[in-house]
mmCIF file of C-alpha atoms in Angstrom:
data_model
loop_
_atom_site.group_PDB
_atom_site.id
_atom_site.type_symbol
_atom_site.label_atom_id
_atom_site.label_comp_id
_atom_site.label_asym_id
_atom_site.label_seq_id
_atom_site.Cartn_x
_atom_site.Cartn_y
_atom_site.Cartn_z
ATOM 1 C CA MET A 1 -104.444 -45.116 15.446
ATOM 2 C CA MET A 2 -106.130 -42.083 14.364
ATOM 3 C CA ARG A 3 -103.646 -39.915 16.352
ATOM 4 C CA ALA A 4 -100.934 -41.635 14.689
ATOM 5 C CA ARG A 5 -102.395 -41.317 10.997
ATOM 6 C CA ALA A 6 -103.097 -37.499 11.808
ATOM 7 C CA LEU A 7 -99.451 -37.188 12.901
ATOM 8 C CA GLY A 8 -98.179 -38.955 9.639
ATOM 9 C CA LEU A 9 -100.536 -36.702 7.503
ATOM 10 C CA GLY A 10 -98.993 -33.406 9.409
ATOM 11 C CA LEU A 11 -95.435 -34.607 8.880
ATOM 12 C CA ALA A 12 -96.114 -35.246 5.255
ATOM 13 C CA ALA A 13 -97.575 -31.825 4.873
ATOM 14 C CA CYS A 14 -94.763 -30.103 6.399
ATOM 15 C CA ALA A 15 -92.524 -32.186 4.048
ATOM 16 C CA VAL A 16 -94.572 -30.680 0.934
ATOM 17 C CA LEU A 17 -94.229 -27.170 2.384
ATOM 18 C CA LEU A 18 -90.453 -27.539 2.822
ATOM 19 C CA LEU A 19 -90.087 -29.071 -0.611
ATOM 20 C CA ALA A 20 -92.071 -26.143 -2.067
ATOM 21 C CA GLY A 21 -89.824 -23.627 -0.345
ATOM 22 C CA CYS A 22 -86.616 -25.341 -1.687
ATOM 23 C CA GLU A 23 -88.235 -25.164 -4.987
ATOM 24 C CA HIS A 24 -88.597 -21.521 -5.002
ATOM 25 C CA GLY A 25 -85.254 -20.797 -3.264
ATOM 26 C CA PRO A 26 -84.077 -16.927 -2.846
ATOM 27 C CA THR A 27 -85.453 -14.258 -4.674
ATOM 28 C CA ALA A 28 -83.352 -12.713 -7.410
ATOM 29 C CA ALA A 29 -82.887 -9.586 -5.156
ATOM 30 C CA GLN A 30 -81.569 -11.882 -2.339
ATOM 31 C CA ARG A 31 -79.199 -13.674 -4.702
ATOM 32 C CA GLU A 32 -77.828 -10.258 -5.800
ATOM 33 C CA ALA A 33 -77.355 -9.120 -2.313
ATOM 34 C CA ALA A 34 -75.544 -12.149 -1.373
ATOM 35 C CA ALA A 35 -73.297 -11.852 -4.522
ATOM 36 C CA GLN A 36 -72.248 -8.269 -3.516
ATOM 37 C CA ALA A 37 -71.669 -9.210 -0.077
ATOM 38 C CA GLN A 38 -69.168 -12.006 -1.228
ATOM 39 C CA ALA A 39 -67.598 -9.542 -3.525
ATOM 40 C CA ALA A 40 -67.390 -6.807 -0.877
ATOM 41 C CA ALA A 41 -65.516 -9.476 1.392
ATOM 42 C CA GLN A 42 -63.198 -10.494 -1.459
ATOM 43 C CA ARG A 43 -62.147 -6.797 -2.025
ATOM 44 C CA LEU A 44 -61.662 -6.235 1.732
ATOM 45 C CA GLU A 45 -59.477 -9.282 2.006
ATOM 46 C CA GLN A 46 -57.580 -8.392 -1.139
ATOM 47 C CA SER A 47 -57.052 -4.892 0.006
ATOM 48 C CA GLN A 48 -55.619 -6.040 3.490
ATOM 49 C CA GLN A 49 -53.168 -8.455 1.625
ATOM 50 C CA GLU A 50 -52.161 -5.351 -0.635
ATOM 51 C CA PHE A 51 -51.693 -3.437 2.467
ATOM 52 C CA LYS A 52 -49.500 -5.817 4.193
ATOM 53 C CA LEU A 53 -47.448 -6.028 1.385
ATOM 54 C CA TYR A 54 -47.343 -2.159 1.079
ATOM 55 C CA HIS A 55 -45.792 -2.060 4.735
ATOM 56 C CA GLU A 56 -43.350 -4.847 3.822
ATOM 57 C CA MET A 57 -41.855 -2.785 1.144
ATOM 58 C CA LEU A 58 -41.688 0.410 3.412
ATOM 59 C CA ALA A 59 -39.958 -1.673 5.936
ATOM 60 C CA ARG A 60 -37.680 -2.579 3.213
ATOM 61 C CA LYS A 61 -37.255 0.931 2.073
ATOM 62 C CA ASP A 62 -38.191 0.116 -1.443
ATOM 63 C CA ILE A 63 -40.171 3.322 -1.441
ATOM 64 C CA GLN A 64 -40.705 3.084 -5.186
ATOM 65 C CA LEU A 65 -42.550 -0.048 -5.157
ATOM 66 C CA ALA A 66 -44.170 1.110 -2.030
ATOM 67 C CA ALA A 67 -45.696 4.071 -3.730
ATOM 68 C CA SER A 68 -46.743 2.025 -6.546
ATOM 69 C CA LEU A 69 -48.630 -0.357 -4.416
ATOM 70 C CA GLY A 70 -50.228 2.674 -2.595
ATOM 71 C CA GLN A 71 -51.477 3.911 -5.794
ATOM 72 C CA GLN A 72 -52.912 0.680 -6.698
ATOM 73 C CA ILE A 73 -54.593 0.313 -3.361
ATOM 74 C CA GLU A 74 -56.421 3.800 -3.860
ATOM 75 C CA GLN A 75 -57.421 2.956 -7.228
ATOM 76 C CA MET A 76 -58.611 -0.722 -7.108
ATOM 77 C CA TYR A 77 -59.901 -0.609 -3.374
ATOM 78 C CA PRO A 78 -61.516 2.963 -2.763
ATOM 79 C CA ARG A 79 -63.538 3.399 0.396
ATOM 80 C CA THR A 80 -61.784 0.650 2.201
ATOM 81 C CA PRO A 81 -59.670 0.771 5.431
ATOM 82 C CA ALA A 82 -56.592 0.182 3.620
ATOM 83 C CA ALA A 83 -57.051 2.816 0.953
ATOM 84 C CA SER A 84 -58.028 5.582 3.829
ATOM 85 C CA ALA A 85 -54.752 4.398 5.629
ATOM 86 C CA VAL A 86 -52.652 4.793 2.662
ATOM 87 C CA ALA A 87 -53.926 8.059 1.381
ATOM 88 C CA ARG A 88 -52.414 9.884 4.473
ATOM 89 C CA ASP A 89 -48.932 9.137 3.448
ATOM 90 C CA LEU A 90 -48.985 8.436 -0.225
ATOM 91 C CA PRO A 91 -48.414 12.031 -1.681
ATOM 92 C CA ALA A 92 -45.062 12.407 0.487
ATOM 93 C CA LEU A 93 -44.168 8.919 -0.416
ATOM 94 C CA THR A 94 -44.839 9.419 -4.058
ATOM 95 C CA ALA A 95 -42.698 12.499 -4.263
ATOM 96 C CA ALA A 96 -39.962 10.791 -2.389
ATOM 97 C CA ALA A 97 -40.178 7.873 -4.826
ATOM 98 C CA ALA A 98 -39.920 10.195 -7.735
ATOM 99 C CA LYS A 99 -36.751 11.837 -6.077
ATOM 100 C CA GLN A 100 -35.089 8.565 -5.580
ATOM 101 C CA ALA A 101 -35.966 7.340 -9.053
ATOM 102 C CA HIS A 102 -34.372 10.680 -10.649
ATOM 103 C CA ALA A 103 -31.444 10.039 -8.266
ATOM 104 C CA GLN A 104 -30.927 6.477 -9.564
ATOM 105 C CA ARG A 105 -31.153 7.656 -13.199
ATOM 106 C CA LEU A 106 -28.336 10.296 -12.497
ATOM 107 C CA ALA A 107 -26.103 7.726 -11.000
ATOM 108 C CA ALA A 108 -26.507 5.125 -13.767
ATOM 109 C CA LEU A 109 -25.313 7.806 -16.428
ATOM 110 C CA TRP A 110 -21.870 7.198 -15.046
ATOM 111 C CA ASP A 111 -19.481 4.316 -15.767
ATOM 112 C CA TYR A 112 -16.414 3.688 -13.399
ATOM 113 C CA GLN A 113 -13.537 1.725 -13.980
ATOM 114 C CA THR A 114 -10.449 1.154 -11.638
ATOM 115 C CA GLY A 115 -7.152 -0.477 -11.875
ATOM 116 C CA VAL A 116 -7.553 -0.993 -15.417
ATOM 117 C CA PRO A 117 -4.062 -1.870 -17.212
ATOM 118 C CA MET A 118 -3.137 0.983 -20.040
ATOM 119 C CA ALA A 119 0.062 1.776 -21.846
ATOM 120 C CA GLY A 120 2.498 2.979 -19.406
ATOM 121 C CA GLY A 121 0.771 2.156 -16.069
ATOM 122 C CA THR A 122 -2.733 1.755 -14.702
ATOM 123 C CA GLN A 123 -5.879 3.987 -14.457
ATOM 124 C CA ASN A 124 -8.958 5.039 -12.940
ATOM 125 C CA THR A 125 -11.775 6.661 -14.977
ATOM 126 C CA ALA A 126 -15.091 8.155 -14.455
ATOM 127 C CA SER A 127 -17.143 8.890 -17.840
ATOM 128 C CA ILE A 128 -20.517 10.096 -18.818
ATOM 129 C CA ASN A 129 -22.031 10.813 -22.205
ATOM 130 C CA ASP A 130 -23.666 14.029 -23.026
ATOM 131 C CA THR A 131 -27.397 14.394 -22.936
ATOM 132 C CA ARG A 132 -29.196 15.539 -26.065
ATOM 133 C CA SER A 133 -32.183 17.654 -26.319
ATOM 134 C CA ASP A 134 -34.675 14.887 -26.676
ATOM 135 C CA GLY A 135 -33.310 13.200 -23.460
ATOM 136 C CA SER A 136 -31.203 10.460 -25.237
ATOM 137 C CA GLN A 137 -27.597 9.833 -24.743
ATOM 138 C CA GLY A 138 -24.902 11.328 -27.197
ATOM 139 C CA ASN A 139 -21.749 9.885 -28.058
ATOM 140 C CA ILE A 140 -19.419 12.609 -26.688
ATOM 141 C CA GLN A 141 -18.007 11.583 -23.407
ATOM 142 C CA LEU A 142 -16.777 13.773 -20.514
ATOM 143 C CA ILE A 143 -14.148 11.621 -18.932
ATOM 144 C CA LEU A 144 -12.036 12.020 -15.638
ATOM 145 C CA ARG A 145 -8.912 9.883 -15.438
ATOM 146 C CA ARG A 146 -6.191 9.228 -12.916
ATOM 147 C CA HIS A 147 -3.455 7.429 -14.528
ATOM 148 C CA SER A 148 -0.264 6.127 -12.774
ATOM 149 C CA ALA A 149 2.328 7.712 -15.061
ATOM 150 C CA TRP A 150 0.304 10.597 -16.766
ATOM 151 C CA GLY A 151 -1.646 11.906 -13.512
ATOM 152 C CA GLN A 152 -5.106 13.374 -13.467
ATOM 153 C CA SER A 153 -6.918 14.515 -16.503
ATOM 154 C CA VAL A 154 -10.245 15.900 -17.654
ATOM 155 C CA TYR A 155 -11.086 15.675 -21.282
ATOM 156 C CA LEU A 156 -13.847 15.128 -23.874
ATOM 157 C CA TYR A 157 -13.704 12.335 -25.956
ATOM 158 C CA ALA A 158 -15.548 12.243 -29.476
ATOM 159 C CA GLN A 159 -15.509 10.195 -32.549
ATOM 160 C CA ALA A 160 -12.708 11.363 -35.248
ATOM 161 C CA PRO A 161 -11.956 13.964 -36.318
ATOM 162 C CA GLY A 162 -12.764 15.624 -33.104
ATOM 163 C CA PHE A 163 -12.561 19.111 -31.916
ATOM 164 C CA VAL A 164 -11.278 22.408 -33.083
ATOM 165 C CA CYS A 165 -8.887 24.321 -30.789
ATOM 166 C CA LYS A 166 -5.669 26.088 -31.629
ATOM 167 C CA SER A 167 -2.889 26.002 -29.080
ATOM 168 C CA ILE A 168 -4.592 27.020 -25.822
ATOM 169 C CA CYS A 169 -8.236 27.675 -26.571
ATOM 170 C CA ARG A 170 -11.358 28.911 -24.253
ATOM 171 C CA VAL A 171 -14.202 26.673 -23.613
ATOM 172 C CA PRO A 172 -17.272 28.415 -22.346
ATOM 173 C CA VAL A 173 -18.335 26.423 -19.539
ATOM 174 C CA SER A 174 -21.842 26.980 -17.539
ATOM 175 C CA VAL A 175 -23.052 25.080 -14.174
ATOM 176 C CA ASP A 176 -26.575 24.655 -13.309
ATOM 177 C CA GLY A 177 -27.690 27.196 -15.660
ATOM 178 C CA GLY A 178 -25.152 30.042 -14.548
ATOM 179 C CA LYS A 179 -23.361 32.466 -16.633
ATOM 180 C CA PRO A 180 -20.815 30.724 -18.974
ATOM 181 C CA GLN A 181 -17.184 30.930 -17.976
ATOM 182 C CA GLY A 182 -14.085 30.376 -20.280
ATOM 183 C CA TRP A 183 -11.919 27.564 -19.324
ATOM 184 C CA ALA A 184 -8.672 26.728 -20.836
ATOM 185 C CA ALA A 185 -8.313 23.792 -22.913
ATOM 186 C CA TYR A 186 -5.890 22.055 -25.491
ATOM 187 C CA LEU A 187 -5.853 19.179 -27.926
ATOM 188 C CA PRO A 188 -3.625 16.252 -27.216
ATOM 189 C CA PRO A 189 -0.401 16.368 -28.961
ATOM 190 C CA THR A 190 -0.953 12.547 -29.904
ATOM 191 C CA GLY A 191 -3.668 13.519 -32.069
ATOM 192 C CA GLU A 192 -6.593 11.718 -30.519
ATOM 193 C CA PRO A 193 -10.157 13.107 -30.978
ATOM 194 C CA ALA A 194 -10.121 14.756 -27.552
ATOM 195 C CA LEU A 195 -10.203 18.092 -25.840
ATOM 196 C CA PHE A 196 -8.468 18.423 -22.461
ATOM 197 C CA ILE A 197 -9.437 20.852 -19.673
ATOM 198 C CA LYS A 198 -6.249 22.525 -18.272
ATOM 199 C CA ASP A 199 -7.389 23.066 -14.724
ATOM 200 C CA ASP A 200 -8.480 19.538 -14.149
ATOM 201 C CA ARG A 201 -8.484 19.577 -10.252
ATOM 202 C CA ARG A 202 -10.767 22.778 -10.046
ATOM 203 C CA PHE A 203 -13.004 21.284 -12.700
ATOM 204 C CA ILE A 204 -13.563 18.143 -10.716
ATOM 205 C CA GLY A 205 -14.214 20.233 -7.533
ATOM 206 C CA MET A 206 -16.830 22.091 -9.441
ATOM 207 C CA LEU A 207 -18.369 18.955 -10.978
ATOM 208 C CA GLU A 208 -18.819 17.297 -7.605
ATOM 209 C CA LYS A 209 -21.025 20.171 -6.552
ATOM 210 C CA ALA A 210 -23.007 20.570 -9.808
ATOM 211 C CA GLN A 211 -26.160 19.078 -11.259
ATOM 212 C CA VAL A 212 -25.573 20.039 -14.803
ATOM 213 C CA ILE A 213 -22.548 21.190 -16.767
ATOM 214 C CA GLU A 214 -22.556 22.532 -20.252
ATOM 215 C CA LEU A 215 -19.681 23.171 -22.534
ATOM 216 C CA ARG A 216 -19.788 25.138 -25.767
ATOM 217 C CA VAL A 217 -17.246 23.469 -28.393
ATOM 218 C CA ASP A 218 -16.315 23.518 -31.844
ATOM 219 C CA LEU A 219 -16.343 20.080 -33.629
ATOM 220 C CA LYS A 220 -14.396 19.502 -36.904
ATOM 221 C CA GLN A 221 -17.475 17.946 -38.131
ATOM 222 C CA GLY A 222 -20.667 19.547 -36.966
ATOM 223 C CA GLY A 223 -19.391 23.042 -35.999
ATOM 224 C CA ALA A 224 -20.306 24.803 -32.803
ATOM 225 C CA ARG A 225 -22.351 22.812 -30.364
ATOM 226 C CA THR A 226 -23.443 22.826 -26.533
ATOM 227 C CA LEU A 227 -22.694 19.600 -24.717
ATOM 228 C CA LYS A 228 -24.901 19.003 -21.802
ATOM 229 C CA TYR A 229 -23.866 16.631 -18.857
ATOM 230 C CA GLU A 230 -26.155 15.592 -16.307
ATOM 231 C CA VAL A 231 -23.434 15.238 -13.502
ATOM 232 C CA GLY A 232 -25.419 15.189 -10.275
ATOM 233 C CA GLY A 233 -25.209 11.530 -9.958
ATOM 234 C CA PHE A 234 -21.249 11.445 -9.650
ATOM 235 C CA LYS A 235 -19.762 9.458 -6.833
ATOM 236 C CA PRO A 236 -16.396 10.592 -5.725
ATOM 237 C CA ALA A 237 -15.736 7.410 -3.842
ATOM 238 C CA SER A 238 -16.129 5.359 -7.182
ATOM 239 C CA PHE A 239 -13.198 7.477 -8.572
ATOM 240 C CA PRO A 240 -10.476 6.885 -5.977
ATOM 241 C CA PRO A 241 -6.975 8.222 -6.160
ATOM 242 C CA LEU A 242 -4.562 5.494 -7.354
ATOM 243 C CA ALA A 243 -2.646 3.764 -4.723
ATOM 244 C CA LYS A 244 0.693 5.250 -3.966
ATOM 245 C CA LYS A 245 3.806 3.418 -4.971
ATOM 246 C CA GLY A 246 5.504 1.784 -1.976
#
């Protein structure tokens, strides 16, 4: 009986001690350490998810998005295995992404139209606007045209009243910052605000290998002006010859 009572008292004492321990709980330092460990585990998991997406973008050859994700991993998850792995390839990847973005910008400057019905036949054109000194697009077009009746032409097209050119004039043209060379040009007899380059075939051949072409022209309103064309994104395949008549 007494043994049973003593056992009961012992169990009660243990219960009191246990309750006292629960009431006190972990210390502030322990709670802080647990929170830090949980946050670190979450950061590690998130970095691994970002790293998986980074590799998916690389596999899809979307190097611009991959470079952006890589930079994000480095900034948001430093000192993680994902950040260390990304750091090895990120400089080269960032450079490649910038080069791709530049090429895409240049390609987007061109507008192509094929098989367009026009007076006297059909035509294929490739056109690009001049680039102003502040990087914005101007309103004077450089146009390459292949017309089923009129043949191939290269010309500048502006708003009226157009260009100054008497008979055959010489237009200074420089390629990629080189020394300007005079190209023969003329106004159309029909009076459009255009200026035609006489040797269209040679001009297109030069353009296909150039990055920037600058032409010095005289405008009826505005005087002498240098027109800059960022032609490096030109795609010859998008400006095809006209189909030969059967």
